[in-house]
Each structure stands twice: as C-alpha cells, then as structure tokens.
Amino acid sequence: MNLFLAAGAQPPNPIIPIWQEVVVGIIAFGVLCFILMKYVFPRMEETFRARVDAIEGGIKRAEEAQAEANTLLEQYRQQLAEARSEAARIRDEARADSVGIRDEILAQAREESDRIIAAGRDALAAERSLIVRELRAEVGSLAVDLASRIVGESLADEARRHGTVERFLSELGEGTEPAGAGGRR
C-alpha cells in the first residue's frame, strides 16, 4: 500500500480485480480445462469403466460360481443319496447271503451229523455182529466141553462138534434166549 501512496495513485479496489489478472486467470483456467478434458477425464473415465466392469464381472463370476457350486452341491447330494441306497442294498444282500450261508452251513452240519451217526450205527452193527459170532463160537466151545463132560465121551471130531454147536445155537435162536441176553442179538 505504501507504494501506491508514494506514486500518487489510488489503491486498487479489493472487490474489483485488475483486468490483466482476470485475463491471465481465464487463460490459465482454459489451459487447465483443456488438459483435464484431453488427458485426465478420459483416463478417469477408463478407470471408472474398468472398475465397473470388474465389479459387474466379479458379480457375474460370483453368480456363476454360486450357480456352479449349487449344481455341484445338488450332484453331491444325489450321489450321496445313491451311495446310501447302494449301501442299503448291499447291506440287505449281505444279510440275505449270510442267512443263506448260515442255512447252508447248518444243512452241511446236519448231513455230516447224519453221516457220522450212520457210520457209528454201521460200526456198532459190525461190532455187534463180530461179538455175536465170537460169543457163538465161545458158547459153542463151552457147550461142547460141557456136553463132553456130561456124556463122558470126547466130541473132538470137528464135524460132530460143528453139527452139535449149530444145532444148539439154532435151538437157542428159535426158542427162548439164555438168561442175561436181554433180547438182543
């Protein structure tokens, strides 16, 4: 302010700007607007579009991923249901097989038991037959010895002895059995 007073001019009005400053400000503003419109705004617009595309693409990708996940989840549930039904079918087949195997094993055991019992009966009959033959031979020899003592003569002749024994045994078989035989042969 002191400069204006010394020069004898009036100080400028603070409300009204100097016209040279207004012209320079308008030119600077124009250059700034030109630079912003030519370089900055298109880049900002590209960045904005890229972000919008990224967001919308991300949303679309997320929706696609969600749909794919839902499809996979449904497939998984279907496979799980199939696996459960298959497991139930296999379990039922195993139970049926186990019942069949058990029945087969029981039948084999019964057959084996019947075979063992039949073999035992056969062995018992063979043993009984052998014992009866041995007893007949022993009873025959005892009878011949006893008869020879009673008669007083020797029945050493084999033909006589054999005939006597056979006759005695046939009488025994036809008539009453000796005591202690209990009706068994």
Coordinates of N, CA, C and O in Angstrom, one line a residue:
M1 N 0.8 -1.2 0.0 CA 0.0 0.0 0.0 C 0.8 1.3 0.0 O 0.4 2.3 -0.6
N2 N 1.9 1.2 0.6 CA 2.7 2.3 0.6 C 3.3 2.7 -0.7 O 3.5 3.8 -1.0
L3 N 3.4 1.8 -1.6 CA 3.9 2.0 -3.0 C 2.8 2.9 -3.7 O 3.2 3.8 -4.5
F4 N 1.6 2.5 -3.6 CA 0.6 3.3 -4.3 C 0.5 4.7 -3.7 O 0.3 5.6 -4.5
L5 N 0.7 4.9 -2.5 CA 0.6 6.3 -1.9 C 1.8 7.1 -2.4 O 1.7 8.3 -2.6
A6 N 2.9 6.5 -2.5 CA 4.1 7.3 -2.9 C 4.0 7.6 -4.4 O 4.5 8.7 -4.8
A7 N 3.4 6.8 -5.2 CA 3.3 7.1 -6.6 C 2.1 8.1 -6.8 O 2.0 8.6 -7.9
G8 N 1.3 8.3 -5.9 CA 0.3 9.3 -6.0 C -1.0 8.7 -6.6 O -1.8 9.5 -7.0
A9 N -1.1 7.4 -6.7 CA -2.3 6.8 -7.3 C -3.1 6.3 -6.2 O -2.6 6.0 -5.1
Q10 N -4.3 6.0 -6.6 CA -5.2 5.5 -5.6 C -5.0 3.9 -5.4 O -4.7 3.3 -6.4
P11 N -5.2 3.4 -4.3 CA -5.0 2.0 -4.1 C -6.2 1.3 -4.8 O -7.2 1.8 -5.0
P12 N -5.9 0.1 -5.4 CA -6.9 -0.6 -6.1 C -8.0 -1.1 -5.2 O -7.8 -1.4 -4.0
N13 N -9.1 -1.2 -5.8 CA -10.3 -1.7 -5.1 C -10.2 -3.2 -4.9 O -10.0 -3.9 -5.8
P14 N -10.3 -3.7 -3.7 CA -10.1 -5.1 -3.4 C -11.3 -5.9 -4.0 O -11.2 -7.1 -4.2
I15 N -12.4 -5.3 -4.3 CA -13.5 -6.1 -4.8 C -13.4 -6.2 -6.3 O -13.7 -7.3 -6.8
I16 N -12.9 -5.3 -7.0 CA -12.8 -5.3 -8.4 C -11.3 -5.8 -8.7 O -10.4 -5.0 -8.4
P17 N -11.2 -6.9 -9.5 CA -9.8 -7.3 -9.8 C -9.2 -6.5 -10.9 O -9.9 -5.9 -11.7
I18 N -7.9 -6.7 -11.0 CA -7.2 -6.0 -12.1 C -7.5 -6.8 -13.4 O -7.5 -8.0 -13.4
W19 N -7.7 -6.1 -14.5 CA -8.1 -6.8 -15.7 C -7.1 -7.7 -16.2 O -7.4 -8.7 -16.8
Q20 N -5.8 -7.4 -16.0 CA -4.7 -8.3 -16.5 C -4.7 -9.6 -15.8 O -4.5 -10.7 -16.3
E21 N -5.0 -9.6 -14.5 CA -5.1 -10.8 -13.7 C -6.3 -11.6 -14.1 O -6.2 -12.9 -14.2
V22 N -7.4 -11.0 -14.5 CA -8.6 -11.7 -14.9 C -8.3 -12.4 -16.2 O -8.6 -13.6 -16.4
V23 N -7.5 -11.8 -17.2 CA -7.2 -12.4 -18.5 C -6.3 -13.6 -18.2 O -6.5 -14.7 -18.8
V24 N -5.2 -13.4 -17.4 CA -4.3 -14.5 -17.1 C -5.1 -15.6 -16.5 O -4.8 -16.8 -16.7
G25 N -5.9 -15.4 -15.6 CA -6.7 -16.4 -14.9 C -7.6 -17.2 -15.8 O -7.7 -18.4 -15.7
I26 N -8.2 -16.4 -16.8 CA -9.1 -17.1 -17.7 C -8.3 -18.0 -18.7 O -8.6 -19.1 -19.0
I27 N -7.1 -17.5 -19.1 CA -6.2 -18.3 -20.0 C -5.7 -19.5 -19.2 O -5.8 -20.7 -19.7
A28 N -5.3 -19.4 -18.0 CA -4.8 -20.5 -17.2 C -6.0 -21.5 -16.9 O -5.8 -22.7 -17.0
F29 N -7.2 -20.9 -16.7 CA -8.3 -21.8 -16.4 C -8.6 -22.6 -17.7 O -8.9 -23.8 -17.7
G30 N -8.5 -22.0 -18.9 CA -8.8 -22.6 -20.2 C -7.8 -23.7 -20.4 O -8.1 -24.8 -20.9
V31 N -6.5 -23.4 -20.2 CA -5.5 -24.4 -20.4 C -5.7 -25.6 -19.4 O -5.6 -26.8 -19.8
L32 N -6.0 -25.3 -18.2 CA -6.3 -26.3 -17.2 C -7.5 -27.2 -17.6 O -7.4 -28.4 -17.6
C33 N -8.5 -26.6 -18.1 CA -9.7 -27.3 -18.5 C -9.4 -28.2 -19.7 O -9.8 -29.3 -19.8
F34 N -8.6 -27.6 -20.7 CA -8.2 -28.4 -21.9 C -7.4 -29.6 -21.5 O -7.6 -30.7 -21.9
I35 N -6.4 -29.4 -20.6 CA -5.6 -30.6 -20.1 C -6.4 -31.6 -19.4 O -6.3 -32.8 -19.6
L36 N -7.3 -31.1 -18.5 CA -8.2 -32.1 -17.8 C -9.1 -32.8 -18.7 O -9.3 -34.1 -18.6
M37 N -9.7 -32.1 -19.7 CA -10.6 -32.8 -20.6 C -9.9 -33.7 -21.6 O -10.4 -34.7 -22.0
K38 N -8.7 -33.3 -22.0 CA -8.0 -34.1 -23.0 C -7.3 -35.3 -22.4 O -7.3 -36.4 -23.0
Y39 N -6.7 -35.2 -21.3 CA -5.9 -36.3 -20.7 C -6.5 -36.9 -19.4 O -6.5 -38.1 -19.3
V40 N -6.9 -36.1 -18.5 CA -7.3 -36.6 -17.2 C -8.6 -37.3 -17.2 O -8.8 -38.4 -16.7
F41 N -9.7 -36.6 -17.7 CA -11.0 -37.1 -17.7 C -11.2 -38.4 -18.4 O -11.8 -39.3 -18.0
P42 N -10.6 -38.5 -19.7 CA -10.7 -39.8 -20.3 C -10.0 -40.9 -19.5 O -10.5 -42.1 -19.5
R43 N -8.9 -40.7 -18.9 CA -8.3 -41.7 -18.1 C -9.1 -42.1 -16.9 O -9.2 -43.2 -16.5
M44 N -9.7 -41.1 -16.3 CA -10.6 -41.3 -15.1 C -11.8 -42.1 -15.6 O -12.2 -43.0 -14.9
E45 N -12.3 -41.7 -16.8 CA -13.5 -42.5 -17.3 C -13.1 -43.9 -17.6 O -13.9 -44.8 -17.3
E46 N -11.9 -44.2 -18.2 CA -11.5 -45.6 -18.4 C -11.3 -46.3 -17.1 O -11.7 -47.5 -17.0
T47 N -10.7 -45.7 -16.1 CA -10.5 -46.3 -14.8 C -11.9 -46.6 -14.2 O -12.1 -47.7 -13.6
F48 N -12.8 -45.7 -14.3 CA -14.2 -45.9 -13.8 C -14.9 -47.1 -14.5 O -15.5 -47.9 -13.8
R49 N -14.8 -47.1 -15.8 CA -15.4 -48.2 -16.6 C -14.7 -49.5 -16.2 O -15.4 -50.6 -16.1
A50 N -13.4 -49.5 -16.1 CA -12.7 -50.7 -15.7 C -13.2 -51.2 -14.3 O -13.4 -52.4 -14.1
R51 N -13.3 -50.3 -13.4 CA -13.8 -50.7 -12.1 C -15.2 -51.2 -12.1 O -15.6 -52.2 -11.5
V52 N -16.1 -50.6 -12.9 CA -17.5 -51.0 -13.0 C -17.5 -52.4 -13.7 O -18.2 -53.3 -13.2
D53 N -16.7 -52.5 -14.8 CA -16.6 -53.9 -15.4 C -16.1 -54.9 -14.4 O -16.6 -56.1 -14.4
A54 N -15.1 -54.6 -13.7 CA -14.5 -55.5 -12.7 C -15.5 -55.9 -11.7 O -15.7 -57.1 -11.3
I55 N -16.3 -54.9 -11.2 CA -17.3 -55.2 -10.2 C -18.4 -56.0 -10.8 O -18.8 -57.0 -10.2
E56 N -18.9 -55.6 -11.9 CA -20.0 -56.3 -12.6 C -19.5 -57.7 -13.0 O -20.2 -58.7 -12.8
G57 N -18.3 -57.8 -13.5 CA -17.8 -59.1 -13.9 C -17.6 -60.0 -12.7 O -17.8 -61.2 -12.7
G58 N -17.1 -59.3 -11.6 CA -16.9 -60.1 -10.3 C -18.2 -60.6 -9.8 O -18.3 -61.7 -9.3
I59 N -19.3 -59.8 -9.9 CA -20.6 -60.2 -9.5 C -21.1 -61.3 -10.4 O -21.6 -62.3 -9.9
K60 N -20.9 -61.2 -11.7 CA -21.3 -62.2 -12.6 C -20.5 -63.5 -12.4 O -21.1 -64.6 -12.4
R61 N -19.2 -63.4 -12.2 CA -18.4 -64.5 -11.9 C -18.8 -65.2 -10.6 O -18.9 -66.4 -10.4
A62 N -19.1 -64.3 -9.6 CA -19.6 -64.9 -8.3 C -20.9 -65.6 -8.5 O -21.2 -66.6 -7.9
E63 N -21.8 -65.0 -9.3 CA -23.1 -65.6 -9.5 C -22.9 -67.0 -10.3 O -23.6 -68.0 -9.9
E64 N -22.0 -67.0 -11.3 CA -21.7 -68.2 -12.0 C -21.1 -69.2 -11.1 O -21.5 -70.4 -11.1
A65 N -20.2 -68.8 -10.2 CA -19.6 -69.7 -9.3 C -20.6 -70.2 -8.3 O -20.6 -71.4 -7.9
Q66 N -21.5 -69.4 -7.9 CA -22.6 -69.8 -6.9 C -23.5 -70.8 -7.6 O -23.9 -71.8 -7.0
A67 N -23.8 -70.5 -8.9 CA -24.7 -71.5 -9.6 C -24.0 -72.8 -9.8 O -24.6 -73.9 -9.6
E68 N -22.7 -72.8 -10.1 CA -21.9 -74.0 -10.3 C -21.8 -74.7 -9.0 O -21.9 -75.9 -8.9
A69 N -21.6 -74.0 -7.9 CA -21.5 -74.6 -6.6 C -22.8 -75.2 -6.2 O -22.8 -76.3 -5.7
N70 N -23.9 -74.6 -6.5 CA -25.2 -75.2 -6.3 C -25.4 -76.4 -7.1 O -26.0 -77.4 -6.6
T71 N -25.0 -76.4 -8.4 CA -25.1 -77.6 -9.2 C -24.3 -78.7 -8.6 O -24.7 -79.9 -8.5
L72 N -23.0 -78.4 -8.2 CA -22.2 -79.4 -7.7 C -22.7 -80.0 -6.4 O -22.6 -81.2 -6.1
L73 N -23.3 -79.1 -5.6 CA -23.9 -79.5 -4.3 C -25.1 -80.4 -4.6 O -25.2 -81.4 -3.9
E74 N -25.9 -80.1 -5.6 CA -27.0 -81.0 -5.9 C -26.5 -82.3 -6.4 O -27.1 -83.4 -6.0
Q75 N -25.5 -82.3 -7.2 CA -24.9 -83.6 -7.7 C -24.3 -84.4 -6.5 O -24.5 -85.6 -6.5
Y76 N -23.7 -83.7 -5.6 CA -23.1 -84.4 -4.4 C -24.3 -85.0 -3.6 O -24.1 -86.1 -3.2
R77 N -25.3 -84.2 -3.4 CA -26.4 -84.8 -2.6 C -27.1 -86.0 -3.4 O -27.4 -87.0 -2.7
Q78 N -27.2 -85.9 -4.7 CA -27.7 -87.0 -5.5 C -26.8 -88.2 -5.3 O -27.3 -89.3 -5.1
Q79 N -25.5 -88.0 -5.5 CA -24.5 -89.1 -5.4 C -24.6 -89.7 -4.0 O -24.4 -90.9 -3.8
L80 N -24.7 -88.8 -3.0 CA -24.8 -89.3 -1.6 C -26.0 -90.2 -1.4 O -25.9 -91.2 -0.8
A81 N -27.1 -89.7 -1.9 CA -28.4 -90.5 -1.8 C -28.2 -91.8 -2.5 O -28.6 -92.9 -2.0
E82 N -27.6 -91.8 -3.7 CA -27.4 -93.0 -4.5 C -26.4 -94.0 -3.7 O -26.7 -95.2 -3.6
A83 N -25.4 -93.4 -3.1 CA -24.5 -94.2 -2.3 C -25.1 -94.8 -1.1 O -24.9 -96.0 -0.8
R84 N -26.0 -94.0 -0.5 CA -26.7 -94.6 0.7 C -27.7 -95.7 0.3 O -27.8 -96.7 1.0
S85 N -28.4 -95.5 -0.8 CA -29.3 -96.6 -1.3 C -28.5 -97.8 -1.7 O -28.9 -98.9 -1.4
E86 N -27.3 -97.6 -2.3 CA -26.5 -98.7 -2.7 C -26.0 -99.4 -1.5 O -25.9 -100.6 -1.5
A87 N -25.6 -98.6 -0.5 CA -25.1 -99.3 0.7 C -26.2 -100.1 1.4 O -25.9 -101.2 1.9
A88 N -27.4 -99.5 1.4 CA -28.5 -100.3 2.0 C -28.8 -101.5 1.2 O -29.0 -102.6 1.8
R89 N -28.7 -101.5 -0.1 CA -28.9 -102.6 -1.0 C -27.9 -103.7 -0.7 O -28.2 -104.9 -0.5
I90 N -26.6 -103.2 -0.6 CA -25.5 -104.2 -0.3 C -25.7 -104.8 1.0 O -25.4 -106.0 1.2
R91 N -26.1 -104.0 2.0 CA -26.3 -104.5 3.4 C -27.4 -105.5 3.4 O -27.2 -106.6 4.0
D92 N -28.5 -105.3 2.6 CA -29.6 -106.2 2.6 C -29.1 -107.5 1.9 O -29.5 -108.6 2.3
E93 N -28.4 -107.4 0.8 CA -27.8 -108.5 0.1 C -26.9 -109.3 1.0 O -27.0 -110.6 1.0
A94 N -26.1 -108.6 1.8 CA -25.2 -109.3 2.7 C -26.0 -110.1 3.8 O -25.6 -111.2 4.2
R95 N -27.0 -109.4 4.3 CA -27.9 -110.1 5.3 C -28.5 -111.4 4.7 O -28.5 -112.5 5.3
A96 N -29.0 -111.2 3.4 CA -29.6 -112.4 2.8 C -28.6 -113.5 2.5 O -28.8 -114.7 2.7
D97 N -27.4 -113.1 2.1 CA -26.3 -114.0 1.8 C -25.9 -114.7 3.1 O -25.6 -115.9 3.1
S98 N -25.9 -113.9 4.2 CA -25.4 -114.5 5.5 C -26.5 -115.5 6.0 O -26.1 -116.6 6.5
V99 N -27.8 -115.2 5.7 CA -28.8 -116.2 6.1 C -28.7 -117.5 5.2 O -28.7 -118.6 5.7
G100 N -28.4 -117.3 3.9 CA -28.2 -118.4 3.0 C -27.0 -119.2 3.4 O -27.1 -120.5 3.4
I101 N -25.9 -118.5 3.7 CA -24.7 -119.2 4.1 C -24.9 -120.0 5.4 O -24.5 -121.1 5.6
R102 N -25.6 -119.3 6.4 CA -25.9 -120.0 7.6 C -26.7 -121.2 7.4 O -26.4 -122.3 8.0
D103 N -27.8 -121.1 6.6 CA -28.6 -122.3 6.3 C -27.8 -123.4 5.7 O -28.0 -124.6 6.0
E104 N -27.0 -123.0 4.7 CA -26.2 -124.0 4.0 C -25.2 -124.7 5.0 O -25.0 -125.9 4.9
I105 N -24.6 -123.9 5.9 CA -23.7 -124.5 6.9 C -24.4 -125.4 7.8 O -23.9 -126.5 8.1
L106 N -25.6 -125.0 8.2 CA -26.4 -125.9 9.1 C -26.8 -127.2 8.4 O -26.8 -128.2 9.0
A107 N -27.2 -127.0 7.1 CA -27.5 -128.2 6.3 C -26.3 -129.2 6.2 O -26.5 -130.4 6.4
Q108 N -25.2 -128.6 5.9 CA -24.0 -129.4 5.8 C -23.7 -130.1 7.2 O -23.2 -131.2 7.2
A109 N -23.9 -129.3 8.3 CA -23.6 -129.9 9.6 C -24.6 -131.0 9.9 O -24.2 -132.0 10.5
R110 N -25.9 -130.8 9.5 CA -26.8 -131.9 9.7 C -26.4 -133.1 8.9 O -26.5 -134.3 9.4
E111 N -26.0 -132.9 7.6 CA -25.6 -134.0 6.8 C -24.4 -134.7 7.4 O -24.4 -136.0 7.4
E112 N -23.5 -134.0 7.8 CA -22.3 -134.5 8.4 C -22.6 -135.3 9.7 O -22.1 -136.4 10.0
S113 N -23.6 -134.7 10.5 CA -24.0 -135.4 11.7 C -24.7 -136.7 11.4 O -24.5 -137.7 12.0
D114 N -25.6 -136.6 10.4 CA -26.3 -137.9 10.0 C -25.3 -138.9 9.4 O -25.4 -140.1 9.7
R115 N -24.3 -138.4 8.7 CA -23.3 -139.4 8.2 C -22.5 -140.0 9.3 O -22.3 -141.2 9.3
I116 N -22.1 -139.2 10.3 CA -21.4 -139.7 11.4 C -22.2 -140.7 12.2 O -21.7 -141.7 12.6
I117 N -23.5 -140.3 12.4 CA -24.4 -141.2 13.2 C -24.6 -142.5 12.4 O -24.5 -143.6 13.0
A118 N -24.8 -142.4 11.1 CA -24.9 -143.7 10.3 C -23.6 -144.5 10.3 O -23.7 -145.7 10.4
A119 N -22.5 -143.8 10.2 CA -21.2 -144.6 10.3 C -21.1 -145.2 11.7 O -20.6 -146.4 11.8
G120 N -21.5 -144.5 12.7 CA -21.5 -145.1 14.1 C -22.4 -146.3 14.2 O -22.0 -147.3 14.8
R121 N -23.6 -146.2 13.6 CA -24.5 -147.3 13.7 C -24.0 -148.5 12.9 O -24.1 -149.6 13.3
D122 N -23.4 -148.2 11.7 CA -22.8 -149.3 10.9 C -21.7 -149.9 11.7 O -21.5 -151.2 11.7
A123 N -20.8 -149.1 12.3 CA -19.7 -149.6 13.1 C -20.3 -150.4 14.3 O -19.7 -151.5 14.6
L124 N -21.3 -149.9 14.9 CA -21.9 -150.6 16.0 C -22.5 -152.0 15.6 O -22.4 -153.0 16.3
A125 N -23.2 -152.0 14.4 CA -23.8 -153.2 13.9 C -22.7 -154.2 13.6 O -22.8 -155.4 13.9
A126 N -21.6 -153.7 13.0 CA -20.5 -154.6 12.6 C -19.9 -155.2 13.9 O -19.5 -156.4 14.0
E127 N -19.7 -154.3 14.9 CA -19.1 -154.7 16.2 C -20.0 -155.8 16.9 O -19.6 -156.8 17.4
R128 N -21.3 -155.5 16.8 CA -22.3 -156.4 17.4 C -22.3 -157.8 16.7 O -22.3 -158.8 17.4
S129 N -22.2 -157.7 15.4 CA -22.1 -159.0 14.6 C -20.9 -159.7 15.0 O -20.9 -161.0 15.1
L130 N -19.8 -159.0 15.1 CA -18.5 -159.7 15.5 C -18.6 -160.3 16.9 O -18.2 -161.4 17.1
I131 N -19.2 -159.5 17.8 CA -19.3 -160.0 19.2 C -20.2 -161.3 19.2 O -20.0 -162.2 19.9
V132 N -21.3 -161.2 18.4 CA -22.3 -162.3 18.4 C -21.5 -163.6 17.8 O -21.7 -164.7 18.4
R133 N -20.8 -163.4 16.8 CA -20.0 -164.5 16.2 C -19.0 -165.1 17.2 O -18.9 -166.3 17.4
E134 N -18.3 -164.2 17.9 CA -17.4 -164.6 18.9 C -18.1 -165.3 20.1 O -17.6 -166.3 20.6
L135 N -19.2 -164.7 20.5 CA -20.0 -165.4 21.6 C -20.5 -166.7 21.1 O -20.5 -167.7 21.9
R136 N -21.0 -166.9 19.9 CA -21.5 -168.1 19.4 C -20.3 -169.2 19.4 O -20.5 -170.3 19.8
A137 N -19.2 -168.7 19.0 CA -18.0 -169.6 18.9 C -17.7 -170.1 20.3 O -17.4 -171.2 20.6
E138 N -17.6 -169.1 21.2 CA -17.3 -169.4 22.6 C -18.3 -170.2 23.3 O -18.0 -171.2 24.0
V139 N -19.6 -169.8 23.1 CA -20.7 -170.6 23.7 C -20.7 -172.0 23.1 O -20.9 -173.0 23.8
G140 N -20.4 -172.1 21.8 CA -20.3 -173.5 21.2 C -19.2 -174.3 21.8 O -19.4 -175.5 22.1
S141 N -18.0 -173.7 21.9 CA -16.9 -174.5 22.5 C -17.2 -174.8 24.0 O -17.0 -176.0 24.4
L142 N -17.9 -173.9 24.7 CA -18.2 -174.2 26.1 C -19.3 -175.3 26.1 O -19.3 -176.2 27.0
A143 N -20.2 -175.3 25.2 CA -21.3 -176.3 25.2 C -20.7 -177.6 24.8 O -21.1 -178.7 25.4
V144 N -19.8 -177.7 23.9 CA -19.2 -179.0 23.5 C -18.4 -179.5 24.7 O -18.4 -180.7 25.0
D145 N -17.6 -178.6 25.4 CA -16.9 -179.1 26.5 C -17.8 -179.6 27.6 O -17.6 -180.7 28.2
L146 N -18.9 -178.9 27.8 CA -19.8 -179.3 28.9 C -20.5 -180.6 28.4 O -20.7 -181.5 29.3
A147 N -20.9 -180.7 27.2 CA -21.6 -181.9 26.7 C -20.6 -183.1 26.8 O -21.0 -184.2 27.1
S148 N -19.4 -182.9 26.4 CA -18.4 -184.0 26.5 C -18.2 -184.4 28.0 O -18.0 -185.6 28.2
R149 N -18.3 -183.5 28.9 CA -18.2 -183.9 30.3 C -19.4 -184.7 30.7 O -19.3 -185.6 31.5
I150 N -20.5 -184.2 30.3 CA -21.8 -184.8 30.7 C -21.9 -186.2 30.0 O -22.2 -187.2 30.7
V151 N -21.6 -186.3 28.8 CA -21.8 -187.5 28.0 C -20.6 -188.5 28.4 O -20.8 -189.7 28.4
G152 N -19.5 -187.9 28.7 CA -18.4 -188.7 29.1 C -17.5 -189.1 27.9 O -16.6 -189.9 28.0
E153 N -17.9 -188.7 26.7 CA -17.1 -189.1 25.6 C -16.6 -187.8 25.0 O -17.2 -186.8 25.1
S154 N -15.5 -187.9 24.2 CA -14.9 -186.7 23.6 C -15.6 -186.4 22.4 O -15.9 -187.3 21.5
L155 N -15.9 -185.2 22.2 CA -16.6 -184.7 21.0 C -15.5 -184.0 20.2 O -15.7 -182.9 19.7
A156 N -14.4 -184.5 20.1 CA -13.2 -183.9 19.4 C -13.4 -183.9 17.9 O -12.8 -183.1 17.2
D157 N -14.2 -184.8 17.4 CA -14.3 -184.8 16.0 C -15.0 -183.4 15.6 O -16.0 -183.1 16.1
E158 N -14.3 -182.8 14.6 CA -14.7 -181.5 14.2 C -16.1 -181.5 13.6 O -16.9 -180.6 13.8
A159 N -16.4 -182.4 12.8 CA -17.7 -182.5 12.1 C -18.8 -182.7 13.2 O -19.9 -182.0 13.1
R160 N -18.6 -183.5 14.1 CA -19.6 -183.7 15.2 C -19.7 -182.5 16.0 O -20.8 -182.1 16.4
R161 N -18.6 -181.9 16.3 CA -18.6 -180.7 17.2 C -19.4 -179.6 16.4 O -20.2 -179.0 17.0
H162 N -19.1 -179.4 15.2 CA -19.7 -178.3 14.4 C -21.2 -178.6 14.3 O -22.0 -177.7 14.5
G163 N -21.6 -179.8 14.1 CA -23.0 -180.1 14.0 C -23.7 -179.9 15.3 O -24.8 -179.3 15.4
T164 N -23.1 -180.3 16.4 CA -23.7 -180.1 17.7 C -23.8 -178.6 18.1 O -24.8 -178.2 18.6
V165 N -22.8 -177.9 17.8 CA -22.8 -176.4 18.1 C -23.9 -175.8 17.3 O -24.7 -174.9 17.8
E166 N -24.0 -176.1 16.0 CA -25.0 -175.4 15.1 C -26.4 -175.8 15.6 O -27.3 -174.9 15.6
R167 N -26.6 -177.0 16.0 CA -27.9 -177.4 16.5 C -28.3 -176.7 17.7 O -29.4 -176.2 17.9
F168 N -27.3 -176.6 18.6 CA -27.5 -175.9 19.9 C -27.8 -174.4 19.7 O -28.8 -173.9 20.3
L169 N -27.1 -173.8 18.8 CA -27.3 -172.4 18.6 C -28.7 -172.2 17.9 O -29.3 -171.2 18.1
S170 N -29.0 -173.0 17.0 CA -30.3 -172.8 16.3 C -31.5 -173.0 17.3 O -32.5 -172.4 17.2
E171 N -31.3 -174.0 18.2 CA -32.3 -174.1 19.2 C -32.4 -172.9 20.1 O -33.4 -172.5 20.6
L172 N -31.2 -172.4 20.4 CA -31.1 -171.1 21.2 C -31.8 -170.0 20.4 O -32.6 -169.2 21.0
G173 N -31.6 -169.9 19.1 CA -32.2 -168.8 18.3 C -33.7 -168.9 18.2 O -34.4 -167.9 18.1
E174 N -34.2 -170.2 18.1 CA -35.6 -170.4 17.9 C -36.4 -170.3 19.2 O -37.5 -169.8 19.2
G175 N -35.8 -170.9 20.2 CA -36.5 -171.0 21.4 C -36.3 -169.8 22.3 O -36.1 -168.7 21.8
T176 N -36.3 -170.0 23.6 CA -36.1 -168.9 24.5 C -34.6 -168.6 24.5 O -33.7 -169.5 24.4
E177 N -34.3 -167.4 24.7 CA -32.9 -167.0 24.7 C -32.3 -167.2 26.1 O -33.1 -167.1 27.1
P178 N -31.1 -167.5 26.2 CA -30.5 -167.7 27.6 C -30.6 -166.4 28.4 O -30.7 -165.3 27.9
A179 N -30.6 -166.6 29.7 CA -30.7 -165.5 30.6 C -29.5 -164.6 30.5 O -28.4 -165.0 30.3
G180 N -29.8 -163.2 30.6 CA -28.8 -162.2 30.5 C -28.6 -161.7 29.1 O -27.9 -160.8 28.8
A181 N -29.3 -162.3 28.1 CA -29.1 -161.9 26.7 C -30.0 -160.6 26.5 O -29.7 -159.8 25.6
G182 N -31.0 -160.5 27.2 CA -31.9 -159.3 27.2 C -32.5 -159.0 25.9 O -32.9 -157.9 25.5
G183 N -32.7 -160.1 25.1 CA -33.5 -159.9 23.8 C -32.6 -159.3 22.7 O -33.2 -159.0 21.7
R184 N -31.4 -159.1 22.9 CA -30.5 -158.5 21.8 C -29.8 -159.6 21.1 O -29.5 -160.6 21.6
R185 N -29.5 -159.4 19.8 CA -28.7 -160.3 19.0 C -27.5 -159.7 18.6 O -27.5 -158.6 18.1

